[in-house]
PDB file of C-alpha atoms and ligand atoms in Angstrom:
ATOM      1  CA  UNK A 252       0.000   0.000   0.000  1.00 87.00           C
ATOM      2  CA  UNK A 253       1.251   3.432  -0.917  1.00 93.00           C
ATOM      3  CA  UNK A 254       1.473   6.043   1.801  1.00 96.00           C
ATOM      4  CA  UNK A 255       1.907   9.726   0.999  1.00 98.00           C
ATOM      5  CA  UNK A 256       4.198  11.731   3.278  1.00 98.00           C
ATOM      6  CA  UNK A 257       3.861  15.499   2.958  1.00 98.00           C
ATOM      7  CA  UNK A 258       6.675  16.987   5.005  1.00 97.00           C
ATOM      8  CA  UNK A 259       9.157  19.741   4.157  1.00 97.00           C
ATOM      9  CA  UNK A 260      11.773  18.724   6.705  1.00 96.00           C
ATOM     10  CA  UNK A 261      13.734  16.255   4.653  1.00 96.00           C
ATOM     11  CA  UNK A 262      15.261  14.466   7.632  1.00 96.00           C
ATOM     12  CA  UNK A 263      11.889  13.739   9.210  1.00 95.00           C
ATOM     13  CA  UNK A 264      10.370  12.748   5.870  1.00 97.00           C
ATOM     14  CA  UNK A 265      13.212  10.319   5.141  1.00 97.00           C
ATOM     15  CA  UNK A 266      12.997   8.848   8.612  1.00 96.00           C
ATOM     16  CA  UNK A 267       9.256   8.236   8.281  1.00 97.00           C
ATOM     17  CA  UNK A 268       9.796   6.769   4.805  1.00 97.00           C
ATOM     18  CA  UNK A 269      12.431   4.352   6.109  1.00 96.00           C
ATOM     19  CA  UNK A 270      10.164   3.107   8.866  1.00 94.00           C
ATOM     20  CA  UNK A 271       7.177   2.712   6.520  1.00 94.00           C
ATOM     21  CA  UNK A 272       9.329   0.780   4.103  1.00 92.00           C
ATOM     22  CA  UNK A 273      10.404  -1.598   6.829  1.00 90.00           C
ATOM     23  CA  UNK A 274       6.693  -2.068   7.579  1.00 87.00           C
ATOM     24  CA  UNK A 275       6.112  -3.337   4.047  1.00 86.00           C
ATOM     25  CA  UNK A 276       4.465  -0.097   2.912  1.00 91.00           C
ATOM     26  CA  UNK A 277       5.413   2.112  -0.033  1.00 92.00           C
ATOM     27  CA  UNK A 278       6.213   5.650   1.093  1.00 96.00           C
ATOM     28  CA  UNK A 279       6.209   8.614  -1.285  1.00 96.00           C
ATOM     29  CA  UNK A 280       7.409  12.029  -0.196  1.00 97.00           C
ATOM     30  CA  UNK A 281       6.117  15.442  -1.215  1.00 97.00           C
ATOM     31  CA  UNK A 282       8.075  18.350   0.226  1.00 97.00           C
ATOM     32  CA  UNK A 283       5.598  21.210  -0.095  1.00 97.00           C
ATOM     33  CA  UNK A 284       1.859  21.724   0.125  1.00 97.00           C
ATOM     34  CA  UNK A 285       1.229  22.156  -3.583  1.00 97.00           C
ATOM     35  CA  UNK A 286       3.054  18.965  -4.544  1.00 97.00           C
ATOM     36  CA  UNK A 287       1.404  17.121  -1.670  1.00 98.00           C
ATOM     37  CA  UNK A 288      -2.060  18.256  -2.679  1.00 97.00           C
ATOM     38  CA  UNK A 289      -1.383  17.364  -6.325  1.00 96.00           C
ATOM     39  CA  UNK A 290      -0.058  13.862  -5.599  1.00 96.00           C
ATOM     40  CA  UNK A 291      -2.884  13.168  -3.164  1.00 95.00           C
ATOM     41  CA  UNK A 292      -5.554  14.104  -5.646  1.00 94.00           C
ATOM     42  CA  UNK A 293      -4.032  12.460  -8.708  1.00 92.00           C
ATOM     43  CA  UNK A 294      -2.459   9.272  -7.336  1.00 90.00           C
ATOM     44  CA  UNK A 295      -3.843   6.446  -5.214  1.00 88.00           C
ATOM     45  CA  UNK A 296      -2.726   6.230  -1.593  1.00 93.00           C
ATOM     46  CA  UNK A 297      -3.946   4.085   1.283  1.00 92.00           C
ATOM     47  CA  UNK A 298      -3.280   6.962   3.682  1.00 96.00           C
ATOM     48  CA  UNK A 299      -1.410  10.248   4.032  1.00 98.00           C
ATOM     49  CA  UNK A 300       0.825  11.669   6.748  1.00 98.00           C
ATOM     50  CA  UNK A 301       0.476  15.414   6.418  1.00 97.00           C
ATOM     51  CA  UNK A 302       2.528  18.099   8.141  1.00 96.00           C
ATOM     52  CA  UNK A 303       0.664  21.313   8.943  1.00 95.00           C
ATOM     53  CA  UNK A 304       3.535  23.774   8.507  1.00 94.00           C
ATOM     54  CA  UNK A 305       4.431  23.505   4.822  1.00 96.00           C
ATOM     55  CA  UNK A 306       5.738  25.869   2.153  1.00 97.00           C
ATOM     56  CA  UNK A 307       3.435  26.971  -0.707  1.00 97.00           C
ATOM     57  CA  UNK A 308       0.240  25.639   0.887  1.00 96.00           C
ATOM     58  CA  UNK A 309      -0.266  24.710   4.544  1.00 95.00           C
ATOM     59  CA  UNK A 310      -1.379  21.244   5.591  1.00 96.00           C
ATOM     60  CA  UNK A 311      -4.844  22.289   6.785  1.00 95.00           C
ATOM     61  CA  UNK A 312      -5.574  23.895   3.438  1.00 96.00           C
ATOM     62  CA  UNK A 313      -4.270  20.804   1.590  1.00 97.00           C
ATOM     63  CA  UNK A 314      -6.557  18.621   3.661  1.00 96.00           C
ATOM     64  CA  UNK A 315      -9.558  20.887   3.167  1.00 95.00           C
ATOM     65  CA  UNK A 316      -8.970  20.845  -0.584  1.00 95.00           C
ATOM     66  CA  UNK A 317      -8.751  17.035  -0.675  1.00 95.00           C
ATOM     67  CA  UNK A 318     -11.973  16.690   1.286  1.00 93.00           C
ATOM     68  CA  UNK A 319     -13.709  19.271  -0.956  1.00 92.00           C
ATOM     69  CA  UNK A 320     -12.698  17.098  -3.904  1.00 91.00           C
ATOM     70  CA  UNK A 321     -14.353  14.119  -2.220  1.00 90.00           C
ATOM     71  CA  UNK A 322     -11.088  12.378  -1.377  1.00 90.00           C
ATOM     72  CA  UNK A 323     -11.615  10.201   1.675  1.00 87.00           C
ATOM     73  CA  UNK A 324      -8.214   8.587   2.264  1.00 92.00           C
ATOM     74  CA  UNK A 325      -7.272   8.502   5.957  1.00 95.00           C
ATOM     75  CA  UNK A 326      -5.021  11.392   6.970  1.00 96.00           C
ATOM     76  CA  UNK A 327      -2.774  11.749  10.008  1.00 97.00           C
ATOM     77  CA  UNK A 328      -1.883  15.367  10.659  1.00 95.00           C
ATOM     78  CA  UNK A 329       1.496  16.313  12.157  1.00 95.00           C
ATOM     79  CA  UNK A 330       0.971  19.405  14.287  1.00 90.00           C
ATOM     80  CA  UNK A 331       3.062  21.544  16.604  1.00 82.00           C
ATOM     81  CA  UNK A 332       2.609  19.921  19.995  1.00 72.00           C
ATOM     82  CA  UNK A 333       1.623  23.078  21.853  1.00 71.00           C
ATOM     83  CA  UNK A 334      -0.716  24.353  19.196  1.00 79.00           C
ATOM     84  CA  UNK A 335      -4.206  23.144  20.137  1.00 83.00           C
ATOM     85  CA  UNK A 336      -6.019  25.391  17.660  1.00 86.00           C
ATOM     86  CA  UNK A 337      -4.048  23.771  14.852  1.00 86.00           C
ATOM     87  CA  UNK A 338      -5.410  20.404  15.960  1.00 85.00           C
ATOM     88  CA  UNK A 339      -8.964  21.715  16.175  1.00 88.00           C
ATOM     89  CA  UNK A 340      -8.647  23.214  12.691  1.00 89.00           C
ATOM     90  CA  UNK A 341      -7.206  19.930  11.454  1.00 89.00           C
ATOM     91  CA  UNK A 342     -10.036  17.843  12.800  1.00 88.00           C
ATOM     92  CA  UNK A 343     -12.566  20.330  11.423  1.00 89.00           C
ATOM     93  CA  UNK A 344     -10.863  20.049   8.044  1.00 92.00           C
ATOM     94  CA  UNK A 345     -11.288  16.264   8.062  1.00 92.00           C
ATOM     95  CA  UNK A 346      -8.177  14.758   9.682  1.00 94.00           C
ATOM     96  CA  UNK A 347      -8.620  11.203  10.970  1.00 93.00           C
ATOM     97  CA  UNK A 348      -5.896  11.494  13.554  1.00 93.00           C
ATOM     98  CA  UNK A 349      -3.133  13.860  14.604  1.00 92.00           C
ATOM     99  CA  UNK A 350       0.228  13.676  16.300  1.00 93.00           C
ATOM    100  CA  UNK A 351       2.131  16.528  17.952  1.00 91.00           C
ATOM    101  CA  UNK A 352       5.731  17.125  16.953  1.00 90.00           C
ATOM    102  CA  UNK A 353       8.157  15.871  18.096  1.00 90.00           C
ATOM    103  CA  UNK A 354       6.711  12.377  18.153  1.00 92.00           C
ATOM    104  CA  UNK A 355       7.946   8.841  18.599  1.00 93.00           C
ATOM    105  CA  UNK A 356       8.132   6.940  15.328  1.00 93.00           C
ATOM    106  CA  UNK A 357       6.545   3.919  17.029  1.00 93.00           C
ATOM    107  CA  UNK A 358       3.477   5.956  17.888  1.00 94.00           C
ATOM    108  CA  UNK A 359       3.107   7.235  14.341  1.00 95.00           C
ATOM    109  CA  UNK A 360       3.321   3.686  12.972  1.00 93.00           C
ATOM    110  CA  UNK A 361       0.846   2.333  15.536  1.00 93.00           C
ATOM    111  CA  UNK A 362      -1.640   5.080  14.670  1.00 94.00           C
ATOM    112  CA  UNK A 363      -1.144   4.547  10.960  1.00 94.00           C
ATOM    113  CA  UNK A 364      -1.673   0.806  11.300  1.00 90.00           C
ATOM    114  CA  UNK A 365      -4.865   1.401  13.297  1.00 90.00           C
ATOM    115  CA  UNK A 366      -6.086   3.838  10.661  1.00 90.00           C
ATOM    116  CA  UNK A 367      -5.397   1.406   7.826  1.00 87.00           C
ATOM    117  CA  UNK A 368      -7.208  -1.361   9.677  1.00 82.00           C
ATOM    118  CA  UNK A 369     -10.195   0.896  10.274  1.00 81.00           C
ATOM    119  CA  UNK A 370     -10.325   2.168   6.714  1.00 78.00           C
ATOM    120  CA  UNK A 371     -10.308  -1.330   5.274  1.00 70.00           C
ATOM    121  CA  UNK A 372     -12.722  -2.663   7.889  1.00 67.00           C
ATOM    122  CA  UNK A 373      -9.972  -4.855   9.310  1.00 64.00           C
ATOM    123  CA  UNK A 374      -9.722  -5.130  13.056  1.00 64.00           C
ATOM    124  CA  UNK A 375      -7.312  -8.033  13.072  1.00 72.00           C
ATOM    125  CA  UNK A 376      -3.561  -8.095  12.868  1.00 76.00           C
ATOM    126  CA  UNK A 377      -3.629 -11.529  11.256  1.00 83.00           C
ATOM    127  CA  UNK A 378      -5.526 -12.299   8.067  1.00 85.00           C
ATOM    128  CA  UNK A 379      -6.462 -15.828   7.100  1.00 86.00           C
ATOM    129  CA  UNK A 380      -7.817 -17.496   3.980  1.00 87.00           C
ATOM    130  CA  UNK A 381      -8.038 -21.262   4.138  1.00 87.00           C
ATOM    131  CA  UNK A 382      -4.564 -22.566   5.002  1.00 89.00           C
ATOM    132  CA  UNK A 383      -3.014 -19.152   4.334  1.00 91.00           C
ATOM    133  CA  UNK A 384      -2.097 -16.859   7.187  1.00 91.00           C
ATOM    134  CA  UNK A 385      -0.707 -13.325   6.854  1.00 89.00           C
ATOM    135  CA  UNK A 386       0.731 -11.752   9.984  1.00 87.00           C
ATOM    136  CA  UNK A 387       0.482  -7.980   9.467  1.00 81.00           C
ATOM    137  CA  UNK A 388       2.699  -7.067  12.390  1.00 76.00           C
ATOM    138  CA  UNK A 389       5.558  -9.359  11.569  1.00 80.00           C
ATOM    139  CA  UNK A 390       4.926  -9.351   7.811  1.00 83.00           C
ATOM    140  CA  UNK A 391       5.104 -13.103   7.724  1.00 89.00           C
ATOM    141  CA  UNK A 392       3.148 -15.491   5.589  1.00 93.00           C
ATOM    142  CA  UNK A 393       2.515 -19.122   6.319  1.00 93.00           C
ATOM    143  CA  UNK A 394       0.547 -21.954   4.743  1.00 92.00           C
ATOM    144  CA  UNK A 395      -0.700 -24.721   7.028  1.00 90.00           C
ATOM    145  CA  UNK A 396       1.543 -23.293   9.729  1.00 89.00           C
ATOM    146  CA  UNK A 397       4.589 -23.583   7.488  1.00 92.00           C
ATOM    147  CA  UNK A 398       6.410 -20.213   7.114  1.00 92.00           C
ATOM    148  CA  UNK A 399       7.015 -19.084   3.542  1.00 92.00           C
ATOM    149  CA  UNK A 400       9.864 -17.063   2.129  1.00 92.00           C
ATOM    150  CA  UNK A 401       8.319 -14.247   0.121  1.00 91.00           C
ATOM    151  CA  UNK A 402       9.640 -11.022  -1.353  1.00 90.00           C
ATOM    152  CA  UNK A 403       8.421  -7.573  -0.236  1.00 87.00           C
ATOM    153  CA  UNK A 404       6.561  -7.199  -3.553  1.00 89.00           C
ATOM    154  CA  UNK A 405       4.846 -10.573  -3.141  1.00 93.00           C
ATOM    155  CA  UNK A 406       3.923  -9.598   0.398  1.00 92.00           C
ATOM    156  CA  UNK A 407       2.396  -6.319  -0.786  1.00 90.00           C
ATOM    157  CA  UNK A 408       0.356  -8.134  -3.426  1.00 93.00           C
ATOM    158  CA  UNK A 409      -0.944 -10.660  -0.938  1.00 92.00           C
ATOM    159  CA  UNK A 410      -1.589  -7.996   1.676  1.00 89.00           C
ATOM    160  CA  UNK A 411      -3.597  -5.939  -0.811  1.00 90.00           C
ATOM    161  CA  UNK A 412      -5.699  -8.873  -1.998  1.00 92.00           C
ATOM    162  CA  UNK A 413      -6.366  -9.982   1.584  1.00 89.00           C
ATOM    163  CA  UNK A 414      -7.421  -6.470   2.552  1.00 85.00           C
ATOM    164  CA  UNK A 415      -9.894  -6.521  -0.327  1.00 88.00           C
ATOM    165  CA  UNK A 416     -11.082 -10.030   0.259  1.00 88.00           C
ATOM    166  CA  UNK A 417     -14.229 -10.893  -1.640  1.00 89.00           C
ATOM    167  CA  UNK A 418     -13.635  -8.123  -4.198  1.00 90.00           C
ATOM    168  CA  UNK A 419     -12.238  -8.527  -7.685  1.00 93.00           C
ATOM    169  CA  UNK A 420      -9.072  -6.425  -7.813  1.00 94.00           C
ATOM    170  CA  UNK A 421      -8.003  -5.257 -11.267  1.00 92.00           C
ATOM    171  CA  UNK A 422      -4.448  -5.331 -12.540  1.00 89.00           C
ATOM    172  CA  UNK A 423      -4.496  -1.531 -12.680  1.00 87.00           C
ATOM    173  CA  UNK A 424      -5.480  -1.429  -8.992  1.00 88.00           C
ATOM    174  CA  UNK A 425      -2.582  -3.702  -8.157  1.00 89.00           C
ATOM    175  CA  UNK A 426      -0.108  -1.706 -10.202  1.00 88.00           C
ATOM    176  CA  UNK A 427      -1.232   1.498  -8.478  1.00 85.00           C
ATOM    177  CA  UNK A 428      -1.108   0.029  -5.015  1.00 86.00           C
ATOM    178  CA  UNK A 429       1.843  -2.302  -4.816  1.00 88.00           C
ATOM    179  CA  UNK A 430       4.452  -0.607  -6.993  1.00 86.00           C
ATOM    180  CA  UNK A 431       6.146   2.703  -6.418  1.00 82.00           C
ATOM    181  CA  UNK A 432       4.847   5.437  -8.742  1.00 76.00           C
ATOM    182  CA  UNK A 433       8.179   5.620 -10.572  1.00 78.00           C
ATOM    183  CA  UNK A 434       8.412   1.875 -11.070  1.00 78.00           C
ATOM    184  CA  UNK A 435       5.045   0.999 -12.565  1.00 73.00           C
ATOM    185  CA  UNK A 436       5.560  -2.105 -14.675  1.00 83.00           C
ATOM    186  CA  UNK A 437       3.512  -3.379 -17.599  1.00 76.00           C
ATOM    187  CA  UNK A 438       0.477  -5.502 -16.797  1.00 65.00           C
ATOM    188  CA  UNK A 439       2.312  -8.665 -17.734  1.00 85.00           C
ATOM    189  CA  UNK A 440       4.498  -8.187 -14.673  1.00 89.00           C
ATOM    190  CA  UNK A 441       1.455  -8.523 -12.405  1.00 90.00           C
ATOM    191  CA  UNK A 442       0.536 -11.828 -14.036  1.00 90.00           C
ATOM    192  CA  UNK A 443       4.058 -13.097 -13.536  1.00 91.00           C
ATOM    193  CA  UNK A 444       4.005 -11.964  -9.917  1.00 92.00           C
ATOM    194  CA  UNK A 445       0.660 -13.642  -9.230  1.00 93.00           C
ATOM    195  CA  UNK A 446       1.955 -16.828 -10.848  1.00 93.00           C
ATOM    196  CA  UNK A 447       5.045 -16.809  -8.664  1.00 93.00           C
ATOM    197  CA  UNK A 448       3.007 -16.224  -5.541  1.00 93.00           C
ATOM    198  CA  UNK A 449       0.578 -19.006  -6.431  1.00 93.00           C
ATOM    199  CA  UNK A 450       3.425 -21.466  -6.689  1.00 92.00           C
ATOM    200  CA  UNK A 451       4.373 -20.540  -3.123  1.00 92.00           C
ATOM    201  CA  UNK A 452       0.986 -20.397  -1.437  1.00 91.00           C
ATOM    202  CA  UNK A 453      -0.949 -22.933  -3.492  1.00 86.00           C
ATOM    203  CA  UNK A 454      -2.810 -22.460  -6.751  1.00 82.00           C
ATOM    204  CA  UNK A 455      -6.399 -22.012  -5.637  1.00 87.00           C
ATOM    205  CA  UNK A 456      -6.225 -19.203  -3.068  1.00 90.00           C
ATOM    206  CA  UNK A 457      -5.869 -16.377  -5.575  1.00 93.00           C
ATOM    207  CA  UNK A 458      -8.556 -16.785  -8.220  1.00 93.00           C
ATOM    208  CA  UNK A 459      -8.490 -15.227 -11.666  1.00 92.00           C
ATOM    209  CA  UNK A 460     -11.530 -13.519 -13.185  1.00 90.00           C
ATOM    210  CA  UNK A 461     -10.569 -13.460 -16.835  1.00 87.00           C
ATOM    211  CA  UNK A 462     -10.601  -9.931 -18.182  1.00 86.00           C
ATOM    212  CA  UNK A 463     -11.400  -8.446 -14.758  1.00 90.00           C
ATOM    213  CA  UNK A 464      -8.690  -9.263 -12.275  1.00 92.00           C
ATOM    214  CA  UNK A 465      -7.893 -11.296  -9.208  1.00 94.00           C
ATOM    215  CA  UNK A 466      -9.788 -12.304  -6.132  1.00 93.00           C
ATOM    216  CA  UNK A 467      -9.355 -14.068  -2.840  1.00 92.00           C
ATOM    217  CA  UNK A 468     -12.836 -15.411  -2.142  1.00 87.00           C
ATOM    218  CA  UNK A 469     -14.696 -14.311   0.978  1.00 82.00           C
ATOM    219  CA  UNK A 470     -15.795 -17.760   2.098  1.00 65.00           C
ATOM    220  CA  UNK A 471     -13.569 -20.768   2.248  1.00 50.00           C
ATOM    221  CA  UNK A 472     -14.838 -23.251  -0.295  1.00 45.00           C
TER     222      UNK A 472
HETATM  223 CA1   CA B1892       7.041  21.606   8.438  1.00 58.03          CA
END
């Protein structure tokens, strides 16, 4: 899942990006409000981490603009710790959560995880489909209790399909959500990836809907 980071302090942005990456997420950084707004409204993100104090356009105004455009991705606002009116303005503008600076990276990640679970209707930290088990905290996958070795890209694919269990997910959806914006591959790459994953987890968990996409069925057959 892609996560948008809008933060002008490069050191903080890079630090957040590193941690997200180690969580199996795909971070993308925008360093001012205009770029952040633009990426948020033109690309697909599972969530955004948005600083309030930004050059060109402040975070509250970015958020308000997204919400006016009907964009409902979850947003965590980074505010100045002492500034309560910033938080009130942020919540009024449609923030889902906020965190005062300076913050502990662990807290940001915990809040982001909670937000992602809420937004996808997932309360659990482990997802299961038949013999398949995906541990979201440890980013581990097992089949019949047997741990599998999978790549970060395979994990992201599986994670995305499991989060959208019961829905047909198109190849375009997958490309937008599991690859970095600058590394979008051709659609054939998704087929190859699905094939590779099927060989690891068993052939019948990920189903193909010819011409539509892929699906992990809601009910175990
Ligand atoms: Ca700032």
